[in-house]
Amino acid sequence: MTLEKQKTTIIFAVPTLLMVTAFLGNLFVEGWNWSPFDFAIAAVLLFGTAFFINLVIRSKKPLLSKLIICFIILLLLALVWIELAVGIFGTPFAGS
């Protein structure tokens, strides 16, 4: 049981550290200008990804299936993040 809690803590520590890094970057790096909306979107994406990865890891599926599903989740996160940042697909959600 303790090992499961440690896994969950680690899974959710990663997006927390990324959000803290982004916040500090916003404070101290010139040209880094995230709005509160940007932070909210990043939090939803990162913590949503952590939530789904945590669900997959806690499932009873074989290890290979878990790895493939986690890879797909992370790939989707990367594609959405890139689309919001630079608009590689040209959707209306693309950044400027």
mmCIF file of N, CA, C and O in Angstrom:
data_model
loop_
_atom_site.group_PDB
_atom_site.id
_atom_site.type_symbol
_atom_site.label_atom_id
_atom_site.label_comp_id
_atom_site.label_asym_id
_atom_site.label_seq_id
_atom_site.Cartn_x
_atom_site.Cartn_y
_atom_site.Cartn_z
ATOM 1 N N MET A 1 0.817 -1.196 0.000
ATOM 2 C CA MET A 1 0.000 0.000 0.000
ATOM 3 C C MET A 1 0.862 1.261 0.000
ATOM 4 O O MET A 1 0.565 2.208 -0.684
ATOM 5 N N THR A 2 1.934 1.253 0.746
ATOM 6 C CA THR A 2 2.817 2.411 0.793
ATOM 7 C C THR A 2 3.473 2.655 -0.557
ATOM 8 O O THR A 2 3.629 3.798 -0.974
ATOM 9 N N LEU A 3 3.813 1.581 -1.254
ATOM 10 C CA LEU A 3 4.436 1.718 -2.571
ATOM 11 C C LEU A 3 3.484 2.402 -3.551
ATOM 12 O O LEU A 3 3.910 3.235 -4.350
ATOM 13 N N GLU A 4 2.191 2.076 -3.485
ATOM 14 C CA GLU A 4 1.199 2.708 -4.351
ATOM 15 C C GLU A 4 1.112 4.207 -4.062
ATOM 16 O O GLU A 4 1.021 5.019 -4.980
ATOM 17 N N LYS A 5 1.142 4.575 -2.780
ATOM 18 C CA LYS A 5 1.088 5.993 -2.412
ATOM 19 C C LYS A 5 2.335 6.718 -2.893
ATOM 20 O O LYS A 5 2.266 7.871 -3.326
ATOM 21 N N GLN A 6 3.490 6.049 -2.825
ATOM 22 C CA GLN A 6 4.735 6.654 -3.298
ATOM 23 C C GLN A 6 4.689 6.863 -4.808
ATOM 24 O O GLN A 6 5.128 7.905 -5.306
ATOM 25 N N LYS A 7 4.152 5.892 -5.543
ATOM 26 C CA LYS A 7 4.023 6.045 -6.996
ATOM 27 C C LYS A 7 3.123 7.226 -7.330
ATOM 28 O O LYS A 7 3.447 8.037 -8.193
ATOM 29 N N THR A 8 1.994 7.308 -6.631
ATOM 30 C CA THR A 8 1.062 8.407 -6.874
ATOM 31 C C THR A 8 1.710 9.748 -6.546
ATOM 32 O O THR A 8 1.567 10.718 -7.290
ATOM 33 N N THR A 9 2.445 9.807 -5.455
ATOM 34 C CA THR A 9 3.130 11.044 -5.070
ATOM 35 C C THR A 9 4.128 11.459 -6.142
ATOM 36 O O THR A 9 4.188 12.633 -6.526
ATOM 37 N N ILE A 10 4.883 10.514 -6.648
ATOM 38 C CA ILE A 10 5.875 10.822 -7.685
ATOM 39 C C ILE A 10 5.187 11.278 -8.965
ATOM 40 O O ILE A 10 5.608 12.249 -9.601
ATOM 41 N N ILE A 11 4.105 10.584 -9.339
ATOM 42 C CA ILE A 11 3.398 10.933 -10.572
ATOM 43 C C ILE A 11 2.867 12.365 -10.507
ATOM 44 O O ILE A 11 2.952 13.109 -11.486
ATOM 45 N N PHE A 12 2.348 12.776 -9.353
ATOM 46 C CA PHE A 12 1.802 14.128 -9.240
ATOM 47 C C PHE A 12 2.857 15.169 -8.861
ATOM 48 O O PHE A 12 2.609 16.368 -8.987
ATOM 49 N N ALA A 13 4.032 14.727 -8.430
ATOM 50 C CA ALA A 13 5.115 15.665 -8.136
ATOM 51 C C ALA A 13 5.698 16.246 -9.421
ATOM 52 O O ALA A 13 6.128 17.404 -9.439
ATOM 53 N N VAL A 14 5.702 15.470 -10.478
ATOM 54 C CA VAL A 14 6.280 15.945 -11.743
ATOM 55 C C VAL A 14 5.532 17.168 -12.272
ATOM 56 O O VAL A 14 6.153 18.208 -12.550
ATOM 57 N N PRO A 15 4.195 17.121 -12.432
ATOM 58 C CA PRO A 15 3.528 18.343 -12.896
ATOM 59 C C PRO A 15 3.629 19.502 -11.903
ATOM 60 O O PRO A 15 3.682 20.663 -12.313
ATOM 61 N N THR A 16 3.683 19.185 -10.615
ATOM 62 C CA THR A 16 3.842 20.245 -9.621
ATOM 63 C C THR A 16 5.173 20.962 -9.822
ATOM 64 O O THR A 16 5.220 22.201 -9.834
ATOM 65 N N LEU A 17 6.240 20.198 -10.002
ATOM 66 C CA LEU A 17 7.559 20.798 -10.238
ATOM 67 C C LEU A 17 7.588 21.594 -11.541
ATOM 68 O O LEU A 17 8.202 22.665 -11.615
ATOM 69 N N LEU A 18 6.927 21.082 -12.566
ATOM 70 C CA LEU A 18 6.871 21.817 -13.834
ATOM 71 C C LEU A 18 6.106 23.130 -13.685
ATOM 72 O O LEU A 18 6.516 24.160 -14.240
ATOM 73 N N MET A 19 5.021 23.117 -12.917
ATOM 74 C CA MET A 19 4.258 24.349 -12.708
ATOM 75 C C MET A 19 5.047 25.363 -11.881
ATOM 76 O O MET A 19 5.022 26.558 -12.174
ATOM 77 N N VAL A 20 5.763 24.886 -10.861
ATOM 78 C CA VAL A 20 6.598 25.784 -10.056
ATOM 79 C C VAL A 20 7.706 26.368 -10.928
ATOM 80 O O VAL A 20 7.999 27.572 -10.849
ATOM 81 N N THR A 21 8.309 25.551 -11.771
ATOM 82 C CA THR A 21 9.353 26.030 -12.676
ATOM 83 C C THR A 21 8.795 27.093 -13.620
ATOM 84 O O THR A 21 9.436 28.131 -13.858
ATOM 85 N N ALA A 22 7.610 26.845 -14.157
ATOM 86 C CA ALA A 22 6.987 27.834 -15.051
ATOM 87 C C ALA A 22 6.675 29.128 -14.308
ATOM 88 O O ALA A 22 6.870 30.226 -14.843
ATOM 89 N N PHE A 23 6.204 29.019 -13.082
ATOM 90 C CA PHE A 23 5.906 30.210 -12.290
ATOM 91 C C PHE A 23 7.177 31.023 -12.036
ATOM 92 O O PHE A 23 7.196 32.249 -12.192
ATOM 93 N N LEU A 24 8.256 30.340 -11.641
ATOM 94 C CA LEU A 24 9.518 31.039 -11.396
ATOM 95 C C LEU A 24 10.074 31.630 -12.687
ATOM 96 O O LEU A 24 10.630 32.730 -12.681
ATOM 97 N N GLY A 25 9.928 30.896 -13.784
ATOM 98 C CA GLY A 25 10.355 31.432 -15.069
ATOM 99 C C GLY A 25 9.573 32.678 -15.438
ATOM 100 O O GLY A 25 10.131 33.640 -15.969
ATOM 101 N N ASN A 26 8.297 32.666 -15.149
ATOM 102 C CA ASN A 26 7.461 33.824 -15.435
ATOM 103 C C ASN A 26 7.882 35.037 -14.611
ATOM 104 O O ASN A 26 7.779 36.172 -15.060
ATOM 105 N N LEU A 27 8.374 34.784 -13.395
ATOM 106 C CA LEU A 27 8.805 35.876 -12.535
ATOM 107 C C LEU A 27 10.170 36.439 -12.929
ATOM 108 O O LEU A 27 10.393 37.649 -12.882
ATOM 109 N N PHE A 28 11.097 35.549 -13.296
ATOM 110 C CA PHE A 28 12.491 35.961 -13.420
ATOM 111 C C PHE A 28 13.067 35.959 -14.836
ATOM 112 O O PHE A 28 14.141 36.505 -15.042
ATOM 113 N N VAL A 29 12.399 35.360 -15.793
ATOM 114 C CA VAL A 29 12.942 35.287 -17.151
ATOM 115 C C VAL A 29 12.239 36.324 -18.015
ATOM 116 O O VAL A 29 11.013 36.318 -18.150
ATOM 117 N N GLU A 30 13.037 37.204 -18.605
ATOM 118 C CA GLU A 30 12.472 38.225 -19.468
ATOM 119 C C GLU A 30 11.954 37.565 -20.743
ATOM 120 O O GLU A 30 12.612 36.731 -21.351
ATOM 121 N N GLY A 31 10.754 37.931 -21.158
ATOM 122 C CA GLY A 31 10.154 37.352 -22.339
ATOM 123 C C GLY A 31 9.244 36.167 -22.041
ATOM 124 O O GLY A 31 8.577 35.650 -22.929
ATOM 125 N N TRP A 32 9.238 35.727 -20.811
ATOM 126 C CA TRP A 32 8.344 34.630 -20.408
ATOM 127 C C TRP A 32 7.105 35.289 -19.825
ATOM 128 O O TRP A 32 7.095 35.735 -18.689
ATOM 129 N N ASN A 33 6.055 35.345 -20.589
ATOM 130 C CA ASN A 33 4.871 36.113 -20.189
ATOM 131 C C ASN A 33 3.621 35.249 -20.209
ATOM 132 O O ASN A 33 2.773 35.383 -21.086
ATOM 133 N N TRP A 34 3.495 34.357 -19.254
ATOM 134 C CA TRP A 34 2.292 33.544 -19.160
ATOM 135 C C TRP A 34 1.231 34.313 -18.389
ATOM 136 O O TRP A 34 1.503 34.919 -17.356
ATOM 137 N N SER A 35 0.015 34.260 -18.880
ATOM 138 C CA SER A 35 -1.125 34.851 -18.175
ATOM 139 C C SER A 35 -1.682 33.816 -17.194
ATOM 140 O O SER A 35 -1.332 32.634 -17.270
ATOM 141 N N PRO A 36 -2.558 34.228 -16.291
ATOM 142 C CA PRO A 36 -3.203 33.244 -15.414
ATOM 143 C C PRO A 36 -3.946 32.154 -16.204
ATOM 144 O O PRO A 36 -3.986 30.998 -15.798
ATOM 145 N N PHE A 37 -4.509 32.524 -17.353
ATOM 146 C CA PHE A 37 -5.177 31.540 -18.206
ATOM 147 C C PHE A 37 -4.195 30.492 -18.715
ATOM 148 O O PHE A 37 -4.522 29.301 -18.769
ATOM 149 N N ASP A 38 -2.990 30.929 -19.088
ATOM 150 C CA ASP A 38 -1.960 29.986 -19.536
ATOM 151 C C ASP A 38 -1.600 28.995 -18.431
ATOM 152 O O ASP A 38 -1.436 27.796 -18.689
ATOM 153 N N PHE A 39 -1.476 29.496 -17.208
ATOM 154 C CA PHE A 39 -1.184 28.619 -16.079
ATOM 155 C C PHE A 39 -2.332 27.637 -15.838
ATOM 156 O O PHE A 39 -2.101 26.466 -15.524
ATOM 157 N N ALA A 40 -3.557 28.101 -15.983
ATOM 158 C CA ALA A 40 -4.716 27.221 -15.775
ATOM 159 C C ALA A 40 -4.745 26.106 -16.825
ATOM 160 O O ALA A 40 -4.963 24.932 -16.485
ATOM 161 N N ILE A 41 -4.507 26.453 -18.067
ATOM 162 C CA ILE A 41 -4.492 25.449 -19.136
ATOM 163 C C ILE A 41 -3.353 24.461 -18.909
ATOM 164 O O ILE A 41 -3.538 23.244 -19.048
ATOM 165 N N ALA A 42 -2.177 24.966 -18.561
ATOM 166 C CA ALA A 42 -1.045 24.078 -18.298
ATOM 167 C C ALA A 42 -1.335 23.139 -17.142
ATOM 168 O O ALA A 42 -1.027 21.943 -17.197
ATOM 169 N N ALA A 43 -1.967 23.652 -16.090
ATOM 170 C CA ALA A 43 -2.301 22.816 -14.929
ATOM 171 C C ALA A 43 -3.296 21.729 -15.317
ATOM 172 O O ALA A 43 -3.135 20.566 -14.927
ATOM 173 N N VAL A 44 -4.305 22.080 -16.091
ATOM 174 C CA VAL A 44 -5.291 21.085 -16.524
ATOM 175 C C VAL A 44 -4.617 20.008 -17.368
ATOM 176 O O VAL A 44 -4.847 18.812 -17.166
ATOM 177 N N LEU A 45 -3.775 20.414 -18.291
ATOM 178 C CA LEU A 45 -3.088 19.439 -19.149
ATOM 179 C C LEU A 45 -2.148 18.539 -18.349
ATOM 180 O O LEU A 45 -2.173 17.311 -18.493
ATOM 181 N N LEU A 46 -1.312 19.140 -17.508
ATOM 182 C CA LEU A 46 -0.310 18.361 -16.780
ATOM 183 C C LEU A 46 -0.932 17.471 -15.707
ATOM 184 O O LEU A 46 -0.598 16.285 -15.609
ATOM 185 N N PHE A 47 -1.830 18.031 -14.909
ATOM 186 C CA PHE A 47 -2.432 17.226 -13.846
ATOM 187 C C PHE A 47 -3.446 16.229 -14.407
ATOM 188 O O PHE A 47 -3.628 15.146 -13.854
ATOM 189 N N GLY A 48 -4.106 16.576 -15.513
ATOM 190 C CA GLY A 48 -4.983 15.610 -16.187
ATOM 191 C C GLY A 48 -4.189 14.431 -16.713
ATOM 192 O O GLY A 48 -4.592 13.270 -16.571
ATOM 193 N N THR A 49 -3.036 14.716 -17.305
ATOM 194 C CA THR A 49 -2.161 13.653 -17.788
ATOM 195 C C THR A 49 -1.683 12.789 -16.626
ATOM 196 O O THR A 49 -1.698 11.556 -16.716
ATOM 197 N N ALA A 50 -1.292 13.407 -15.531
ATOM 198 C CA ALA A 50 -0.844 12.653 -14.357
ATOM 199 C C ALA A 50 -1.977 11.782 -13.820
ATOM 200 O O ALA A 50 -1.747 10.627 -13.432
ATOM 201 N N PHE A 51 -3.190 12.310 -13.810
ATOM 202 C CA PHE A 51 -4.341 11.541 -13.337
ATOM 203 C C PHE A 51 -4.556 10.287 -14.183
ATOM 204 O O PHE A 51 -4.717 9.181 -13.652
ATOM 205 N N PHE A 52 -4.525 10.447 -15.515
ATOM 206 C CA PHE A 52 -4.764 9.299 -16.386
ATOM 207 C C PHE A 52 -3.611 8.302 -16.337
ATOM 208 O O PHE A 52 -3.833 7.088 -16.380
ATOM 209 N N ILE A 53 -2.395 8.783 -16.232
ATOM 210 C CA ILE A 53 -1.258 7.869 -16.101
ATOM 211 C C ILE A 53 -1.357 7.106 -14.779
ATOM 212 O O ILE A 53 -1.080 5.905 -14.729
ATOM 213 N N ASN A 54 -1.773 7.776 -13.723
ATOM 214 C CA ASN A 54 -1.954 7.110 -12.438
ATOM 215 C C ASN A 54 -3.018 6.014 -12.551
ATOM 216 O O ASN A 54 -2.851 4.922 -12.000
ATOM 217 N N LEU A 55 -4.110 6.300 -13.258
ATOM 218 C CA LEU A 55 -5.144 5.282 -13.460
ATOM 219 C C LEU A 55 -4.590 4.072 -14.201
ATOM 220 O O LEU A 55 -4.878 2.929 -13.842
ATOM 221 N N VAL A 56 -3.818 4.325 -15.242
ATOM 222 C CA VAL A 56 -3.253 3.235 -16.035
ATOM 223 C C VAL A 56 -2.296 2.406 -15.185
ATOM 224 O O VAL A 56 -2.339 1.174 -15.207
ATOM 225 N N ILE A 57 -1.445 3.066 -14.432
ATOM 226 C CA ILE A 57 -0.454 2.344 -13.634
ATOM 227 C C ILE A 57 -1.119 1.494 -12.552
ATOM 228 O O ILE A 57 -0.644 0.409 -12.238
ATOM 229 N N ARG A 58 -2.235 1.959 -12.011
ATOM 230 C CA ARG A 58 -2.927 1.205 -10.963
ATOM 231 C C ARG A 58 -3.792 0.077 -11.533
ATOM 232 O O ARG A 58 -4.302 -0.736 -10.784
ATOM 233 N N SER A 59 -3.973 0.037 -12.852
ATOM 234 C CA SER A 59 -4.818 -0.995 -13.449
ATOM 235 C C SER A 59 -4.139 -2.360 -13.391
ATOM 236 O O SER A 59 -2.947 -2.480 -13.099
ATOM 237 N N LYS A 60 -4.896 -3.379 -13.708
ATOM 238 C CA LYS A 60 -4.407 -4.759 -13.664
ATOM 239 C C LYS A 60 -3.885 -5.238 -15.020
ATOM 240 O O LYS A 60 -3.693 -6.419 -15.235
ATOM 241 N N LYS A 61 -3.657 -4.332 -15.929
ATOM 242 C CA LYS A 61 -3.182 -4.695 -17.267
ATOM 243 C C LYS A 61 -1.727 -5.158 -17.215
ATOM 244 O O LYS A 61 -0.992 -4.812 -16.304
ATOM 245 N N PRO A 62 -1.303 -5.913 -18.237
ATOM 246 C CA PRO A 62 0.111 -6.310 -18.307
ATOM 247 C C PRO A 62 1.012 -5.082 -18.496
ATOM 248 O O PRO A 62 0.579 -4.039 -18.993
ATOM 249 N N LEU A 63 2.271 -5.228 -18.129
ATOM 250 C CA LEU A 63 3.218 -4.112 -18.169
ATOM 251 C C LEU A 63 3.338 -3.502 -19.556
ATOM 252 O O LEU A 63 3.355 -2.283 -19.705
ATOM 253 N N LEU A 64 3.411 -4.317 -20.586
ATOM 254 C CA LEU A 64 3.549 -3.794 -21.949
ATOM 255 C C LEU A 64 2.352 -2.937 -22.326
ATOM 256 O O LEU A 64 2.511 -1.870 -22.926
ATOM 257 N N SER A 65 1.159 -3.362 -21.964
ATOM 258 C CA SER A 65 -0.044 -2.571 -22.243
ATOM 259 C C SER A 65 0.004 -1.231 -21.508
ATOM 260 O O SER A 65 -0.345 -0.194 -22.062
ATOM 261 N N LYS A 66 0.429 -1.270 -20.258
ATOM 262 C CA LYS A 66 0.549 -0.032 -19.483
ATOM 263 C C LYS A 66 1.536 0.925 -20.140
ATOM 264 O O LYS A 66 1.272 2.128 -20.237
ATOM 265 N N LEU A 67 2.671 0.409 -20.581
ATOM 266 C CA LEU A 67 3.675 1.257 -21.224
ATOM 267 C C LEU A 67 3.144 1.874 -22.512
ATOM 268 O O LEU A 67 3.357 3.063 -22.769
ATOM 269 N N ILE A 68 2.455 1.093 -23.305
ATOM 270 C CA ILE A 68 1.918 1.603 -24.570
ATOM 271 C C ILE A 68 0.865 2.675 -24.309
ATOM 272 O O ILE A 68 0.868 3.733 -24.937
ATOM 273 N N ILE A 69 -0.032 2.426 -23.366
ATOM 274 C CA ILE A 69 -1.086 3.400 -23.055
ATOM 275 C C ILE A 69 -0.482 4.688 -22.488
ATOM 276 O O ILE A 69 -0.883 5.793 -22.872
ATOM 277 N N CYS A 70 0.504 4.554 -21.607
ATOM 278 C CA CYS A 70 1.165 5.748 -21.056
ATOM 279 C C CYS A 70 1.877 6.532 -22.145
ATOM 280 O O CYS A 70 1.846 7.765 -22.165
ATOM 281 N N PHE A 71 2.519 5.827 -23.081
ATOM 282 C CA PHE A 71 3.176 6.499 -24.204
ATOM 283 C C PHE A 71 2.157 7.272 -25.032
ATOM 284 O O PHE A 71 2.405 8.423 -25.423
ATOM 285 N N ILE A 72 1.009 6.675 -25.295
ATOM 286 C CA ILE A 72 -0.036 7.351 -26.073
ATOM 287 C C ILE A 72 -0.552 8.583 -25.333
ATOM 288 O O ILE A 72 -0.761 9.643 -25.937
ATOM 289 N N ILE A 73 -0.749 8.463 -24.030
ATOM 290 C CA ILE A 73 -1.204 9.613 -23.228
ATOM 291 C C ILE A 73 -0.181 10.740 -23.301
ATOM 292 O O ILE A 73 -0.538 11.905 -23.502
ATOM 293 N N LEU A 74 1.104 10.409 -23.147
ATOM 294 C CA LEU A 74 2.149 11.440 -23.201
ATOM 295 C C LEU A 74 2.271 12.028 -24.608
ATOM 296 O O LEU A 74 2.526 13.230 -24.756
ATOM 297 N N LEU A 75 2.079 11.212 -25.623
ATOM 298 C CA LEU A 75 2.107 11.714 -26.999
ATOM 299 C C LEU A 75 0.963 12.696 -27.238
ATOM 300 O O LEU A 75 1.159 13.757 -27.841
ATOM 301 N N LEU A 76 -0.222 12.364 -26.740
ATOM 302 C CA LEU A 76 -1.357 13.286 -26.866
ATOM 303 C C LEU A 76 -1.100 14.598 -26.130
ATOM 304 O O LEU A 76 -1.420 15.674 -26.645
ATOM 305 N N LEU A 77 -0.506 14.510 -24.936
ATOM 306 C CA LEU A 77 -0.149 15.728 -24.204
ATOM 307 C C LEU A 77 0.804 16.584 -25.038
ATOM 308 O O LEU A 77 0.601 17.790 -25.178
ATOM 309 N N ALA A 78 1.830 15.954 -25.588
ATOM 310 C CA ALA A 78 2.817 16.707 -26.383
ATOM 311 C C ALA A 78 2.162 17.353 -27.608
ATOM 312 O O ALA A 78 2.426 18.527 -27.915
ATOM 313 N N LEU A 79 1.302 16.620 -28.295
ATOM 314 C CA LEU A 79 0.653 17.178 -29.488
ATOM 315 C C LEU A 79 -0.267 18.345 -29.136
ATOM 316 O O LEU A 79 -0.264 19.364 -29.833
ATOM 317 N N VAL A 80 -1.027 18.221 -28.069
ATOM 318 C CA VAL A 80 -1.912 19.318 -27.653
ATOM 319 C C VAL A 80 -1.081 20.522 -27.220
ATOM 320 O O VAL A 80 -1.376 21.670 -27.581
ATOM 321 N N TRP A 81 -0.016 20.274 -26.438
ATOM 322 C CA TRP A 81 0.833 21.363 -25.963
ATOM 323 C C TRP A 81 1.474 22.105 -27.146
ATOM 324 O O TRP A 81 1.492 23.337 -27.187
ATOM 325 N N ILE A 82 1.991 21.351 -28.095
ATOM 326 C CA ILE A 82 2.628 21.962 -29.275
ATOM 327 C C ILE A 82 1.601 22.741 -30.085
ATOM 328 O O ILE A 82 1.878 23.851 -30.559
ATOM 329 N N GLU A 83 0.414 22.187 -30.245
ATOM 330 C CA GLU A 83 -0.629 22.889 -30.995
ATOM 331 C C GLU A 83 -1.003 24.202 -30.312
ATOM 332 O O GLU A 83 -1.147 25.232 -30.968
ATOM 333 N N LEU A 84 -1.137 24.176 -28.995
ATOM 334 C CA LEU A 84 -1.476 25.406 -28.283
ATOM 335 C C LEU A 84 -0.334 26.419 -28.344
ATOM 336 O O LEU A 84 -0.568 27.630 -28.341
ATOM 337 N N ALA A 85 0.892 25.942 -28.384
ATOM 338 C CA ALA A 85 2.048 26.848 -28.377
ATOM 339 C C ALA A 85 2.309 27.467 -29.746
ATOM 340 O O ALA A 85 2.519 28.674 -29.859
ATOM 341 N N VAL A 86 2.334 26.639 -30.780
ATOM 342 C CA VAL A 86 2.760 27.155 -32.089
ATOM 343 C C VAL A 86 1.802 26.851 -33.223
ATOM 344 O O VAL A 86 1.974 27.372 -34.326
ATOM 345 N N GLY A 87 0.827 26.003 -33.015
ATOM 346 C CA GLY A 87 -0.179 25.753 -34.043
ATOM 347 C C GLY A 87 0.291 24.917 -35.215
ATOM 348 O O GLY A 87 0.113 25.320 -36.360
ATOM 349 N N ILE A 88 0.854 23.754 -34.970
ATOM 350 C CA ILE A 88 1.348 22.929 -36.086
ATOM 351 C C ILE A 88 0.221 22.364 -36.941
ATOM 352 O O ILE A 88 0.435 22.043 -38.107
ATOM 353 N N PHE A 89 -0.994 22.240 -36.391
ATOM 354 C CA PHE A 89 -2.114 21.708 -37.155
ATOM 355 C C PHE A 89 -3.037 22.798 -37.683
ATOM 356 O O PHE A 89 -3.927 22.528 -38.475
ATOM 357 N N GLY A 90 -2.838 24.031 -37.233
ATOM 358 C CA GLY A 90 -3.639 25.154 -37.726
ATOM 359 C C GLY A 90 -5.067 25.198 -37.203
ATOM 360 O O GLY A 90 -5.941 25.733 -37.853
ATOM 361 N N THR A 91 -5.310 24.643 -36.026
ATOM 362 C CA THR A 91 -6.661 24.710 -35.459
ATOM 363 C C THR A 91 -6.919 26.102 -34.886
ATOM 364 O O THR A 91 -5.986 26.882 -34.683
ATOM 365 N N PRO A 92 -8.178 26.410 -34.604
ATOM 366 C CA PRO A 92 -8.484 27.713 -34.011
ATOM 367 C C PRO A 92 -7.900 27.902 -32.609
ATOM 368 O O PRO A 92 -7.848 29.016 -32.110
ATOM 369 N N PHE A 93 -7.463 26.818 -31.968
ATOM 370 C CA PHE A 93 -6.900 26.900 -30.618
ATOM 371 C C PHE A 93 -5.420 27.263 -30.632
ATOM 372 O O PHE A 93 -4.831 27.446 -29.586
ATOM 373 N N ALA A 94 -4.820 27.341 -31.806
ATOM 374 C CA ALA A 94 -3.382 27.563 -31.909
ATOM 375 C C ALA A 94 -2.997 28.927 -31.355
ATOM 376 O O ALA A 94 -3.755 29.894 -31.441
ATOM 377 N N GLY A 95 -1.797 28.970 -30.787
ATOM 378 C CA GLY A 95 -1.287 30.230 -30.261
ATOM 379 C C GLY A 95 -0.869 31.163 -31.368
ATOM 380 O O GLY A 95 -0.822 30.814 -32.548
ATOM 381 N N SER A 96 -0.575 32.384 -31.008
ATOM 382 C CA SER A 96 -0.206 33.374 -32.019
ATOM 383 C C SER A 96 1.278 33.360 -32.288
ATOM 384 O O SER A 96 2.087 33.063 -31.469
#
